[in-house]
PDB file of C-alpha atoms in Angstrom:
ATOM      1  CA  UNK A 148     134.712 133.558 167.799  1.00  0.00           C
ATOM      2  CA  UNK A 149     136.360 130.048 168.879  1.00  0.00           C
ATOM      3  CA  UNK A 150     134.827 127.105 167.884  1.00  0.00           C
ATOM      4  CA  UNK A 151     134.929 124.012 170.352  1.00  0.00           C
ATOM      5  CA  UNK A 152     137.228 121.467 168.858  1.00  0.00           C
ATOM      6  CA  UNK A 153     137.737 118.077 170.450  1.00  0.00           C
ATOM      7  CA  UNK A 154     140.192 115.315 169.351  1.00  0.00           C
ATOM      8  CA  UNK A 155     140.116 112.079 170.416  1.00  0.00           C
ATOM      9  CA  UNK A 156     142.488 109.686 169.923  1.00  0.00           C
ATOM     10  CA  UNK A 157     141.522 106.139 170.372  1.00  0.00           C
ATOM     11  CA  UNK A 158     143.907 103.595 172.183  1.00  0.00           C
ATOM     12  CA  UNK A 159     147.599 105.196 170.514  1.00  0.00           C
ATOM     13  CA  UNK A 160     149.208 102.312 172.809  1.00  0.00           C
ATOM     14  CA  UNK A 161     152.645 100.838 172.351  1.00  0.00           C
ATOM     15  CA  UNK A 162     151.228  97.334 171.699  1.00  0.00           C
ATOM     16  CA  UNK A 163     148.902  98.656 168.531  1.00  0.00           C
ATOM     17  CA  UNK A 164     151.894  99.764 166.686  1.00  0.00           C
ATOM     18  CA  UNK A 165     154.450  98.053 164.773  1.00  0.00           C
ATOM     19  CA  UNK A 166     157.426 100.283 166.040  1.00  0.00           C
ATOM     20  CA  UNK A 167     161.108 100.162 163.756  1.00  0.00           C
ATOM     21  CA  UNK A 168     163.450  98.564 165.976  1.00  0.00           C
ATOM     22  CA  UNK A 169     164.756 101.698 167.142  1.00  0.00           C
ATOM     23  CA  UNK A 170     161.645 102.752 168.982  1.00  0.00           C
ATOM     24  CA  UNK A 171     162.062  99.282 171.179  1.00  0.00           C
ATOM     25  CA  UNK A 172     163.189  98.924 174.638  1.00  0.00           C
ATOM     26  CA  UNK A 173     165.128  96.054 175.230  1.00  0.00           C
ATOM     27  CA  UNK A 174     163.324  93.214 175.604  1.00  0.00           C
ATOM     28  CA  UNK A 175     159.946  94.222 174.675  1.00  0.00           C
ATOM     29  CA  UNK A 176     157.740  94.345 171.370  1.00  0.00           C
ATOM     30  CA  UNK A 177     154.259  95.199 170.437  1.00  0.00           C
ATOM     31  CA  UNK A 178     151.812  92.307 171.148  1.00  0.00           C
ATOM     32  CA  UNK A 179     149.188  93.114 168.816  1.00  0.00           C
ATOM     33  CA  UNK A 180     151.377  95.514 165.863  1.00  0.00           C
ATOM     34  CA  UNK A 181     148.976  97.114 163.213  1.00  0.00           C
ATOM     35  CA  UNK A 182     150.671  97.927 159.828  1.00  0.00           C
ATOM     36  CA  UNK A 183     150.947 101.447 159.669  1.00  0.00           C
ATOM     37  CA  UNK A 184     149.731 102.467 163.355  1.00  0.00           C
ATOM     38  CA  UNK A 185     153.411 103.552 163.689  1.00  0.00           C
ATOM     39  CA  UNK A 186     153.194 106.055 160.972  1.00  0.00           C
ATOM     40  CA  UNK A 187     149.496 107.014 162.023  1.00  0.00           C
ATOM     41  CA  UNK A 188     150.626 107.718 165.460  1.00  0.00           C
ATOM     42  CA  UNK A 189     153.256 110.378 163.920  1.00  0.00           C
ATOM     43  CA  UNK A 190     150.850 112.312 161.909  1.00  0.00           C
ATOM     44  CA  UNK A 191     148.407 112.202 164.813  1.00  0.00           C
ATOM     45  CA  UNK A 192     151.649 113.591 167.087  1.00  0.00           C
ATOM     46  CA  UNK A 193     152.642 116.327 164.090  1.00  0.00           C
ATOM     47  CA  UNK A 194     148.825 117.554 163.957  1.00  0.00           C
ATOM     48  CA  UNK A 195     148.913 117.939 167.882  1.00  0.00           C
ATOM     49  CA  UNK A 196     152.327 119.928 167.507  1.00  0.00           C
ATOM     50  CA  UNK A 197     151.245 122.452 164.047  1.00  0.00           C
ATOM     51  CA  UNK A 198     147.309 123.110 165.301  1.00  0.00           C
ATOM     52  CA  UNK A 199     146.465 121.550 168.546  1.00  0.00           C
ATOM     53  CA  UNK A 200     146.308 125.572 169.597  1.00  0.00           C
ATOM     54  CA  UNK A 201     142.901 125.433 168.101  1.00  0.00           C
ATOM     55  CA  UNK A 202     141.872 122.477 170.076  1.00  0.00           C
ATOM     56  CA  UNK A 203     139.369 123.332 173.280  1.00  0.00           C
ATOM     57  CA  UNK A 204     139.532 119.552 174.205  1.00  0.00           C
ATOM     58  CA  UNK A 205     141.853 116.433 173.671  1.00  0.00           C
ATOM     59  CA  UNK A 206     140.766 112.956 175.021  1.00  0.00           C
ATOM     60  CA  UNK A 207     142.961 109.825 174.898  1.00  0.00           C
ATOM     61  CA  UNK A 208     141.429 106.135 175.601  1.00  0.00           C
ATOM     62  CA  UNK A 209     143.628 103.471 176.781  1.00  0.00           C
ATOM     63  CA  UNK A 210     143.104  99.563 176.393  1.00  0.00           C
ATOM     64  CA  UNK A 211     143.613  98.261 180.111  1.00  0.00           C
ATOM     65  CA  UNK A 212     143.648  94.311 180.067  1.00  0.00           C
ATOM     66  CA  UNK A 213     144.279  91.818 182.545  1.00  0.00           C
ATOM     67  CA  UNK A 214     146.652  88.748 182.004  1.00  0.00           C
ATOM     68  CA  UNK A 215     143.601  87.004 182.361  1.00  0.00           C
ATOM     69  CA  UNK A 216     141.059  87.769 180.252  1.00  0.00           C
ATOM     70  CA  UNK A 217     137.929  86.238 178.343  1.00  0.00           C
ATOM     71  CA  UNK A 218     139.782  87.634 175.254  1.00  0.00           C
ATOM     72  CA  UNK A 219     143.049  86.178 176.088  1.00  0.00           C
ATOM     73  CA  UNK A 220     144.929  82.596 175.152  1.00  0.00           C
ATOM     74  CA  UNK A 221     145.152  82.476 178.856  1.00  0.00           C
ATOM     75  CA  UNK A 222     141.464  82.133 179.689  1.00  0.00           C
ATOM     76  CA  UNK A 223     140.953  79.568 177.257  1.00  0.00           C
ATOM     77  CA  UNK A 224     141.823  75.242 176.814  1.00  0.00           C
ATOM     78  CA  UNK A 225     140.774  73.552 173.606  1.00  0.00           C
ATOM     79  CA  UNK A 226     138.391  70.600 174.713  1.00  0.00           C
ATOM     80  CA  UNK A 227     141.283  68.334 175.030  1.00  0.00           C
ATOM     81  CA  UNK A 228     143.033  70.531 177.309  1.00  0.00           C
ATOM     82  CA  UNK A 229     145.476  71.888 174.987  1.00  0.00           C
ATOM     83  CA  UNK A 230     146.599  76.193 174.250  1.00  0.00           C
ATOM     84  CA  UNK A 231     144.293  78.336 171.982  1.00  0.00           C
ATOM     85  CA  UNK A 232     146.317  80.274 169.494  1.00  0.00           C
ATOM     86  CA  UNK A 233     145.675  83.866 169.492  1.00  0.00           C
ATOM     87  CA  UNK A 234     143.481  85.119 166.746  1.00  0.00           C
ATOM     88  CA  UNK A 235     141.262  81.759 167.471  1.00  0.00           C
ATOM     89  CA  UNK A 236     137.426  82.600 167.434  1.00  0.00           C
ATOM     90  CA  UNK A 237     134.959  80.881 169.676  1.00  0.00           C
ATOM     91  CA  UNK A 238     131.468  80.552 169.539  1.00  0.00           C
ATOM     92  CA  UNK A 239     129.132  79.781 171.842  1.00  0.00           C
ATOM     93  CA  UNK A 240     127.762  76.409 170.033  1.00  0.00           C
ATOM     94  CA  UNK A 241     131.482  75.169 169.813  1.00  0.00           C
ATOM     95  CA  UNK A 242     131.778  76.024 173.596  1.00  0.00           C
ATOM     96  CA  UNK A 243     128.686  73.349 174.404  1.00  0.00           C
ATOM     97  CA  UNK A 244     130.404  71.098 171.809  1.00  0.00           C
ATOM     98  CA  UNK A 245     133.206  70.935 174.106  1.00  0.00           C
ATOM     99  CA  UNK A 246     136.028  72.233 171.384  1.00  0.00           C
ATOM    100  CA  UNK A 247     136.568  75.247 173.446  1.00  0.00           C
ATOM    101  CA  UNK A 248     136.482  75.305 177.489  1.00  0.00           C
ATOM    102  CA  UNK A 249     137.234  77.889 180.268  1.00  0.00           C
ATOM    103  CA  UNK A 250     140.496  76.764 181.829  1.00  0.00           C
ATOM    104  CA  UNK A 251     138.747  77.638 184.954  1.00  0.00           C
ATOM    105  CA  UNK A 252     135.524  74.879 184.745  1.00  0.00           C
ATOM    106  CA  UNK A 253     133.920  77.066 186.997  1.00  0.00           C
ATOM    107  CA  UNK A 254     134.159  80.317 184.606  1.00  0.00           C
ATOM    108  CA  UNK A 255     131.895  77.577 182.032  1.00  0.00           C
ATOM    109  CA  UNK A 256     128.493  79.262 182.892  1.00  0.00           C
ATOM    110  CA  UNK A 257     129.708  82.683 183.288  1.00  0.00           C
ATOM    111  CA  UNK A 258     131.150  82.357 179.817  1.00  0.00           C
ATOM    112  CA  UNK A 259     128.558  81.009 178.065  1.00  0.00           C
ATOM    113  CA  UNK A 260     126.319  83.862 179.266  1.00  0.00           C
ATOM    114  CA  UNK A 261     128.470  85.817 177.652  1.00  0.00           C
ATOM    115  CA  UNK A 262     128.664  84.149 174.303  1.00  0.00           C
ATOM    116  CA  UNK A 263     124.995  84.340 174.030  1.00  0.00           C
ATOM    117  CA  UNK A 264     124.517  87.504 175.307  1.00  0.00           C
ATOM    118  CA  UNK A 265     127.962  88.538 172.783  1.00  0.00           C
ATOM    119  CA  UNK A 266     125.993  86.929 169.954  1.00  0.00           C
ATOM    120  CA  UNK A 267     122.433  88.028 170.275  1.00  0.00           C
ATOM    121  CA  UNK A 268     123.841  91.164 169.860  1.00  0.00           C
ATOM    122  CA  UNK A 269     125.011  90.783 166.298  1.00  0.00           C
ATOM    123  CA  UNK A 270     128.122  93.108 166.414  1.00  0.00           C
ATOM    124  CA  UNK A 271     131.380  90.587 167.486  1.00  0.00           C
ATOM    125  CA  UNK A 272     131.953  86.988 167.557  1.00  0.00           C
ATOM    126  CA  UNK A 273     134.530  86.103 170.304  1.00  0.00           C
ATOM    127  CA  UNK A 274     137.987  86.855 169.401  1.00  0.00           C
ATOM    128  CA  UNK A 275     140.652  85.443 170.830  1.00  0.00           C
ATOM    129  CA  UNK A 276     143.747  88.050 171.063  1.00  0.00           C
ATOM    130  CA  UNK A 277     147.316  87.889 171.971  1.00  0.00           C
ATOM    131  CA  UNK A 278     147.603  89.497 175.597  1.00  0.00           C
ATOM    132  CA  UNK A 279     147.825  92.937 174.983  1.00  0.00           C
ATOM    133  CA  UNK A 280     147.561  95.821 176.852  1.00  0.00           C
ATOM    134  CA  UNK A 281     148.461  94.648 180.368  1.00  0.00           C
ATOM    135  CA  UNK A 282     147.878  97.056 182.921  1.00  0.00           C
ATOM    136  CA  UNK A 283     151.416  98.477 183.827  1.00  0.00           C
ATOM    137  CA  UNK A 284     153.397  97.093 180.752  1.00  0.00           C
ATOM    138  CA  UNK A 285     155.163  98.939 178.467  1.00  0.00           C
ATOM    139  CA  UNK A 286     152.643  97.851 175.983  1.00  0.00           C
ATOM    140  CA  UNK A 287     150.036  99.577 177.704  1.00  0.00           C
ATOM    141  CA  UNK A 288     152.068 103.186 177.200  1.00  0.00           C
ATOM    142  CA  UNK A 289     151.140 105.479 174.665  1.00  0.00           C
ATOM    143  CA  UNK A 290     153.083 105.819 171.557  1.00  0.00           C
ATOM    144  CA  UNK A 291     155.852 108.477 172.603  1.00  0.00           C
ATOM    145  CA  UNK A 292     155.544 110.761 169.969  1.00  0.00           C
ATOM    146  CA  UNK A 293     151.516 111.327 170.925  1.00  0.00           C
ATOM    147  CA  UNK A 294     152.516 111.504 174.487  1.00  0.00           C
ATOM    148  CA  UNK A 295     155.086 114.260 174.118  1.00  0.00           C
ATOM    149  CA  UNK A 296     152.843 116.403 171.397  1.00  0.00           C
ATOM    150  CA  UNK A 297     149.608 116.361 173.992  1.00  0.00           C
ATOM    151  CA  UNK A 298     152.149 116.865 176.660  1.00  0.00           C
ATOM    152  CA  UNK A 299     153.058 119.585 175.177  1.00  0.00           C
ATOM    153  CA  UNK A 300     149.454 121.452 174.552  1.00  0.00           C
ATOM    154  CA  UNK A 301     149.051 120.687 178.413  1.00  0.00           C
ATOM    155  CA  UNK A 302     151.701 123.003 179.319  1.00  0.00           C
ATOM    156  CA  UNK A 303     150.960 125.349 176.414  1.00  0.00           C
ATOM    157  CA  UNK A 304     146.831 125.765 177.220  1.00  0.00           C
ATOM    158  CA  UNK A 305     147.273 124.929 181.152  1.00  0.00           C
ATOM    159  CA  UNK A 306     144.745 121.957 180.449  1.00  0.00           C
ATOM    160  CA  UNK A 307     144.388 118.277 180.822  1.00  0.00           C
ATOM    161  CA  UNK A 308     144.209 115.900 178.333  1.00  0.00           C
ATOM    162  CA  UNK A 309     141.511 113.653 179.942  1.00  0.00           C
ATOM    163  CA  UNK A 310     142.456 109.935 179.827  1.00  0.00           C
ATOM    164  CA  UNK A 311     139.886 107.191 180.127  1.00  0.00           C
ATOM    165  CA  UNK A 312     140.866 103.618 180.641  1.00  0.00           C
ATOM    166  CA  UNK A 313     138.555 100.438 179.461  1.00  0.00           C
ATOM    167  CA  UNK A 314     138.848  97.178 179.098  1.00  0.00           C
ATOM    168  CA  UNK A 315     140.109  96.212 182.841  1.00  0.00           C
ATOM    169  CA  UNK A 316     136.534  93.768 183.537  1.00  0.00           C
ATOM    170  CA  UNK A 317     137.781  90.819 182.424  1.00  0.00           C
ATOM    171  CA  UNK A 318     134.679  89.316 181.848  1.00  0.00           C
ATOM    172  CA  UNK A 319     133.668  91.297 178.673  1.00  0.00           C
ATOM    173  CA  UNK A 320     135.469  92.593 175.904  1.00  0.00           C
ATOM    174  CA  UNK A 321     135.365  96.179 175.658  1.00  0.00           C
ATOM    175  CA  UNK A 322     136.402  97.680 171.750  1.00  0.00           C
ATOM    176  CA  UNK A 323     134.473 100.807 172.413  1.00  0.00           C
ATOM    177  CA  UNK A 324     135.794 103.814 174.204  1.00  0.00           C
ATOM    178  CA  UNK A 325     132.384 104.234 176.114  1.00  0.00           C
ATOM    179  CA  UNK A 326     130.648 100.958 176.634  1.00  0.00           C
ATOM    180  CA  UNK A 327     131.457  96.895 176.883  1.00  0.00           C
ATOM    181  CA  UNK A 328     130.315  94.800 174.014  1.00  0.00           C
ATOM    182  CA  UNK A 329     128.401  93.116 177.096  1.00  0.00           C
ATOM    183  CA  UNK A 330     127.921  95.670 179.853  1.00  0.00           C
ATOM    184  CA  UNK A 331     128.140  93.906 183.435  1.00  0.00           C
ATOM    185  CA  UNK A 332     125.495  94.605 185.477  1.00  0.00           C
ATOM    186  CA  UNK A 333     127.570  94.528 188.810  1.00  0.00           C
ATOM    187  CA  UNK A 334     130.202  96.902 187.215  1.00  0.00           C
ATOM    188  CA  UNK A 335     129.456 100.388 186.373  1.00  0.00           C
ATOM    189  CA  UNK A 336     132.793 101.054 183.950  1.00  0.00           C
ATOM    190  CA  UNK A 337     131.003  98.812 181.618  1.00  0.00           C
ATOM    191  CA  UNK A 338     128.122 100.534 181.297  1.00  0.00           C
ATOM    192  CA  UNK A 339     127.433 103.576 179.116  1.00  0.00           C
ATOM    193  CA  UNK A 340     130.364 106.124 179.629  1.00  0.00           C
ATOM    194  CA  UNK A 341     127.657 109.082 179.714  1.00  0.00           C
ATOM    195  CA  UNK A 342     129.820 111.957 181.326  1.00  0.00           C
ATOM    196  CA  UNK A 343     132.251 110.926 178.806  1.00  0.00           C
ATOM    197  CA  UNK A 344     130.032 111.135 175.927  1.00  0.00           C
ATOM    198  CA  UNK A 345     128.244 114.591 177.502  1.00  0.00           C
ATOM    199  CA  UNK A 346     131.913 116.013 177.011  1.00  0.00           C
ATOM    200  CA  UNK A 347     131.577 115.772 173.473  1.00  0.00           C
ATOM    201  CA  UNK A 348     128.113 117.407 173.141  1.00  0.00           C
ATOM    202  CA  UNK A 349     129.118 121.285 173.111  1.00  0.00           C
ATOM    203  CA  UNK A 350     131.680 120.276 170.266  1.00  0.00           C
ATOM    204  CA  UNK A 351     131.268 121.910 166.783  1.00  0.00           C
ATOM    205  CA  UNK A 352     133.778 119.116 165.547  1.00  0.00           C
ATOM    206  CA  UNK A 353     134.962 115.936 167.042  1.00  0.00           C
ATOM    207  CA  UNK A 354     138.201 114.454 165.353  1.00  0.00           C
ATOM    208  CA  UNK A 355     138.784 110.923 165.486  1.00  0.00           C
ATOM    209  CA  UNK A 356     142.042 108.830 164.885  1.00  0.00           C
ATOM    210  CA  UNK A 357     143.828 105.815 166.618  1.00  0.00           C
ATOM    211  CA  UNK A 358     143.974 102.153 166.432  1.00  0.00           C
ATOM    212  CA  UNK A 359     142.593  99.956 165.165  1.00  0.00           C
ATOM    213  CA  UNK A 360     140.307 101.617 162.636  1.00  0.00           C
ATOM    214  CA  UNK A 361     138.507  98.163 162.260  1.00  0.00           C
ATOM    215  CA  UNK A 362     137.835  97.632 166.161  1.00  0.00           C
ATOM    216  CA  UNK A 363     138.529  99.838 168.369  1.00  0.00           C
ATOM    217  CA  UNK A 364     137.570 103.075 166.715  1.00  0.00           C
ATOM    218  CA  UNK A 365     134.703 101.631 164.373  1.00  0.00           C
ATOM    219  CA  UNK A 366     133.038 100.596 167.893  1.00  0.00           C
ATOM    220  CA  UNK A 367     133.757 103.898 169.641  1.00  0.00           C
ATOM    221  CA  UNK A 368     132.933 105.973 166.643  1.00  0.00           C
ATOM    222  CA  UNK A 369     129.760 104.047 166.259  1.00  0.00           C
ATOM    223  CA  UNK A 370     128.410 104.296 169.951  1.00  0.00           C
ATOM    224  CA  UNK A 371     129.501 108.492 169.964  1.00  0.00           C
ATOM    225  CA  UNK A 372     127.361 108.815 166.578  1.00  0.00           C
ATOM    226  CA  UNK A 373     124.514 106.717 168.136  1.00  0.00           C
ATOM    227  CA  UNK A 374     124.909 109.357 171.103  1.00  0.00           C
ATOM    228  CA  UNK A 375     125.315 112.116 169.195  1.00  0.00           C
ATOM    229  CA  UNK A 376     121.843 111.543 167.404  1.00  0.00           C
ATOM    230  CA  UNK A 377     119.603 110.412 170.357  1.00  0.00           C
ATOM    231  CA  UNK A 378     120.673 113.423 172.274  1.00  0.00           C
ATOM    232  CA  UNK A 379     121.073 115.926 168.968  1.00  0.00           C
ATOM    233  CA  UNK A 380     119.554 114.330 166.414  1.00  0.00           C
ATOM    234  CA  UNK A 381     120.658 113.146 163.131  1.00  0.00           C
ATOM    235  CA  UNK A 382     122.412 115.636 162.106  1.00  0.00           C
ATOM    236  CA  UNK A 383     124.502 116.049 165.226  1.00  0.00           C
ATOM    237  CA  UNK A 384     126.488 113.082 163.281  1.00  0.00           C
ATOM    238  CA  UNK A 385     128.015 115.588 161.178  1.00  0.00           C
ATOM    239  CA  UNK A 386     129.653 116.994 163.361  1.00  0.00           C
ATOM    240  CA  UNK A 387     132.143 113.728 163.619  1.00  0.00           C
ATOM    241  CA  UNK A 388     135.193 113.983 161.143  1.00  0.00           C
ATOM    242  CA  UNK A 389     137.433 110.803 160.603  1.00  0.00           C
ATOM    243  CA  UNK A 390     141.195 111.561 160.321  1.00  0.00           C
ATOM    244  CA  UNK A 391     141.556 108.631 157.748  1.00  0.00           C
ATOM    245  CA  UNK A 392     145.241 108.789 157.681  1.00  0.00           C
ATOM    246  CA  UNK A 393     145.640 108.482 161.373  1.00  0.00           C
ATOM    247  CA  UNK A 394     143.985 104.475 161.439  1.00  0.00           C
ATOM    248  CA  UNK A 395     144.470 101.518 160.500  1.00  0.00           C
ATOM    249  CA  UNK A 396     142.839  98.235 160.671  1.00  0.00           C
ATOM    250  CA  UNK A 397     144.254  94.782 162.161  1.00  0.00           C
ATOM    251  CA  UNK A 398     145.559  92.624 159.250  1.00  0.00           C
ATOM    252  CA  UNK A 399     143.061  90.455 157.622  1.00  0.00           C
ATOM    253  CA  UNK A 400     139.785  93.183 158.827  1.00  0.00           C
ATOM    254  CA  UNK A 401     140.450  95.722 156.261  1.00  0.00           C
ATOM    255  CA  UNK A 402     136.919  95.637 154.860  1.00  0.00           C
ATOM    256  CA  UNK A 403     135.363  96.343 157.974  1.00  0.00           C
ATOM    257  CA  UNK A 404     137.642  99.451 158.159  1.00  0.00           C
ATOM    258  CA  UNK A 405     136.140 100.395 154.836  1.00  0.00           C
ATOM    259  CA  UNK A 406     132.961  99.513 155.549  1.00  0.00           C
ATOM    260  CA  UNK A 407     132.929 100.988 158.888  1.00  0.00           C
ATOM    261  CA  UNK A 408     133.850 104.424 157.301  1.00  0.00           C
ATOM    262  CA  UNK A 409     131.525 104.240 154.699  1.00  0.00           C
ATOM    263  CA  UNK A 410     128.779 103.422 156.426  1.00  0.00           C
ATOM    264  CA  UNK A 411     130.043 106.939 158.736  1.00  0.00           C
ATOM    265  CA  UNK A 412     130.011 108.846 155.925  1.00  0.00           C
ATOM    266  CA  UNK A 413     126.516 107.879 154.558  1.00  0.00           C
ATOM    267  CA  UNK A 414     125.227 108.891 158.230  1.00  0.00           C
ATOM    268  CA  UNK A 415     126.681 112.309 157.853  1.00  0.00           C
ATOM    269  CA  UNK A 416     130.115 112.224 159.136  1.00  0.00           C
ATOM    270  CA  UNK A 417     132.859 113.387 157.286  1.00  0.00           C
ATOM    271  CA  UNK A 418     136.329 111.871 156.199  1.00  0.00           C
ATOM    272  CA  UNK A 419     139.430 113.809 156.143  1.00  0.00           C
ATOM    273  CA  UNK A 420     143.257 113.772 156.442  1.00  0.00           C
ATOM    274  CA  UNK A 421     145.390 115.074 159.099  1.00  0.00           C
ATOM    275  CA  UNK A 422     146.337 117.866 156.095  1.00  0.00           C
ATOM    276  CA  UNK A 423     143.052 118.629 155.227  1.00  0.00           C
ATOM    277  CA  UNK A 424     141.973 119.472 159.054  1.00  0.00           C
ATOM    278  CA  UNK A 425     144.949 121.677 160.313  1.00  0.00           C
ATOM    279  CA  UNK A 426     144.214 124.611 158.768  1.00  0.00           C
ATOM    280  CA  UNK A 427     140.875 124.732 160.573  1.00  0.00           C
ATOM    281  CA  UNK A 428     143.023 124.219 163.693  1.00  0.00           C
ATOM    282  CA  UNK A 429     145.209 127.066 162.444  1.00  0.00           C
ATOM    283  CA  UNK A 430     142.068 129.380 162.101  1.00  0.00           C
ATOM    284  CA  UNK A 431     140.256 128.407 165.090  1.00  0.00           C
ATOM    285  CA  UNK A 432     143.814 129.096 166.761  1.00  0.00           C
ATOM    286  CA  UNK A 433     143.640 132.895 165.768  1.00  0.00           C
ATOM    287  CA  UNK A 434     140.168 133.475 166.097  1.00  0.00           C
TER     288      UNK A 434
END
C-alpha cells in the first residue's frame, strides 16, 4: 500500500544560491549567495528526477520581499542620516538611542513595536539583509534545476506542486514558511498558515531541504514540528526527516544550523541524505 510522502522544499530561490558563472544571466547575481545552496539545489533536483514517483505531495515556499522592507538597507538611516550596511543588526534600545532610525520618521513607532514585540519573543534580533527576493526579479525564481525536476513530476503524476509565497508584509520579517516572526494583526498571510500546515497532517513522512538551513528552514521546520505535536502529539515529530545534504546555512550562522538540527533530532525527527531517502521513494513508487 502507498505511503503519503510529502517534500518540501524551502525557498530554492535564485538569490540563496551562489550559482558558477555559467548559471548567470547577464547582468544579474544572487543577492544573498549561500555556500553550497548551488550544489544542494542539484541533489534536491536529482532526488525529484530518480524517486519523486513515490512522492503523493511536493510543496515549494518562495521568499517574496519588497524593495522596501523592515529587513532591508532601504528602510533603514543610521542616526546621522547615513546607509546601513547589510548584515547590520538593530535593536530596539539602539533604535531609542537614536543610532538606528526609520528613513521614514513616521515608520519610528510602527518599528519600535516591532522590535519589542521581535524581542520579547526570544527567537531573532533584527537583521538587516541585502534586498533579496524582490517580487518579480530574477532573484526571486527558483533555482532551474528544481524547477524543471518538479516540473517534470507535474506532468508525470498530473499534479500540482503547491507554491506558497511569504514574506511580501513588509512590516515583519517572515523566515518561516507558515507564520511571521511578528504576525500582523490587520494581515491574515502573517498569521498561522493552518491549511498549509493541515496538508502535511495525513503524511507518513515529510522531507525537508532548502535554504538557508540556519533561517529559513530551522524556523519553518520548527513551527511544522510545533504543529505536528499539538495536533498529533509528540511523536507526530518523527515523522519529519531532514535531507541534511540539501541545506546550508548563511556564512557566519553555522552553529545554529547545527544546533537547529540537533535540537530536531533530540525531538524525534530524523536526519538523512538525499541517498539515504530515495530508495524509500523507489519502494513507495512500486507499491
Amino acid at each position: 500500500m502507498k505511503r503519503q510522502l510529502h517534500l518540501l522544499v524551502i525557498d530554492p530561490q535564485n538569490d540563496f544560491c551562489d550559482l558558477p558563472p555559467d548559471w548567470l544571466p547577464t547582468g544579474d547575481a544572487p543577492a544573498l549567495p549561500v555556500a553550497g545552496a548551488h550544489q544542494d539545489m542539484l541533489r534536491v533536483a536529482q532526488l525529484i528526477r530518480e524517486g519523486g514517483a513515490g512522492l503523493t505531495q511536493i510543496s515549494i515556499t518562495l521568499d517574496a520581499h519588497h524593495r522596501y522592507d523592515i529587513a532591508h538597507p532601504t528602510f533603514w538611516r543610521t542616526g546621522d542620516g547615513g546607509a546601513v550596511a547589510p548584515f547590520t543588526q538593530i535593536s530596539a534600545q539602539q533604535v531609542r538611542d537614536r543610532l538606528y532610525l526609520p528613513a521614514a520618521a513616521d515608520a519610528l513607532p510602527r518599528a519600535l513595536a516591532y522590535l519589542d514585540a521581535l524581542e520579547q519573543a526570544g527567537r531573532y534580533r533584527l537583521m538587516v539583509w541585502p534586498v533579496h527576493c524582490e517580487i518579480g526579479s530574477w532573484g526571486q525564481n527558483i533555482h532551474a534545476a528544481v524547477r524543471a525536476a518538479y516540473n517534470g513530476w507535474e506532468v508525470a503524476k498530473l499534479q500540482v506542486a503547491a507554491k506558497l509565497s511569504k514574506g511580501s508584509n513588509p512590516w515583519t520579517e517572515h523566515y518561516s514558511a507558515v507564520m511571521a516572526e511578528v504576525p500582523d494583526a490587520q494581515d491574515a498571510a502573517t498569521q498561522l498558515n493552518r491549511p498549509f500546515l493541515d496538508t502535511l497532517l495525513p503524511a507518513q513522512q515529510i522531507y525537508i531541504g532548502g535554504e538557508a538551513g540556519s533561517h529559513c528552514v530551522k524556523a519553518s521546520t520548527e513551527h511544522i514540528a510545533d504543529y505536528l505535536q499539538d495536533q498529533q502529539g509528540p511523536q507526530a515529530v518523527a515523522r519529519l526527516v531532514l535531507l541534511t545534504d540539501c541545506m546550508s546555512p548563511v556564512t557566519g550562522f553555522e552553529t545554529q544550523q547545527r544546533d537547529f538540527l540537533s535540537a530536531m533530532q533530540a525531538r524525534g525527527a530524523r536526519l538523512a541524505t538525499a541517498a539515504q531517502v530515495l530508495p524509500e521513494w523507489l519502494a513507495n513508487a512500486d507499491a
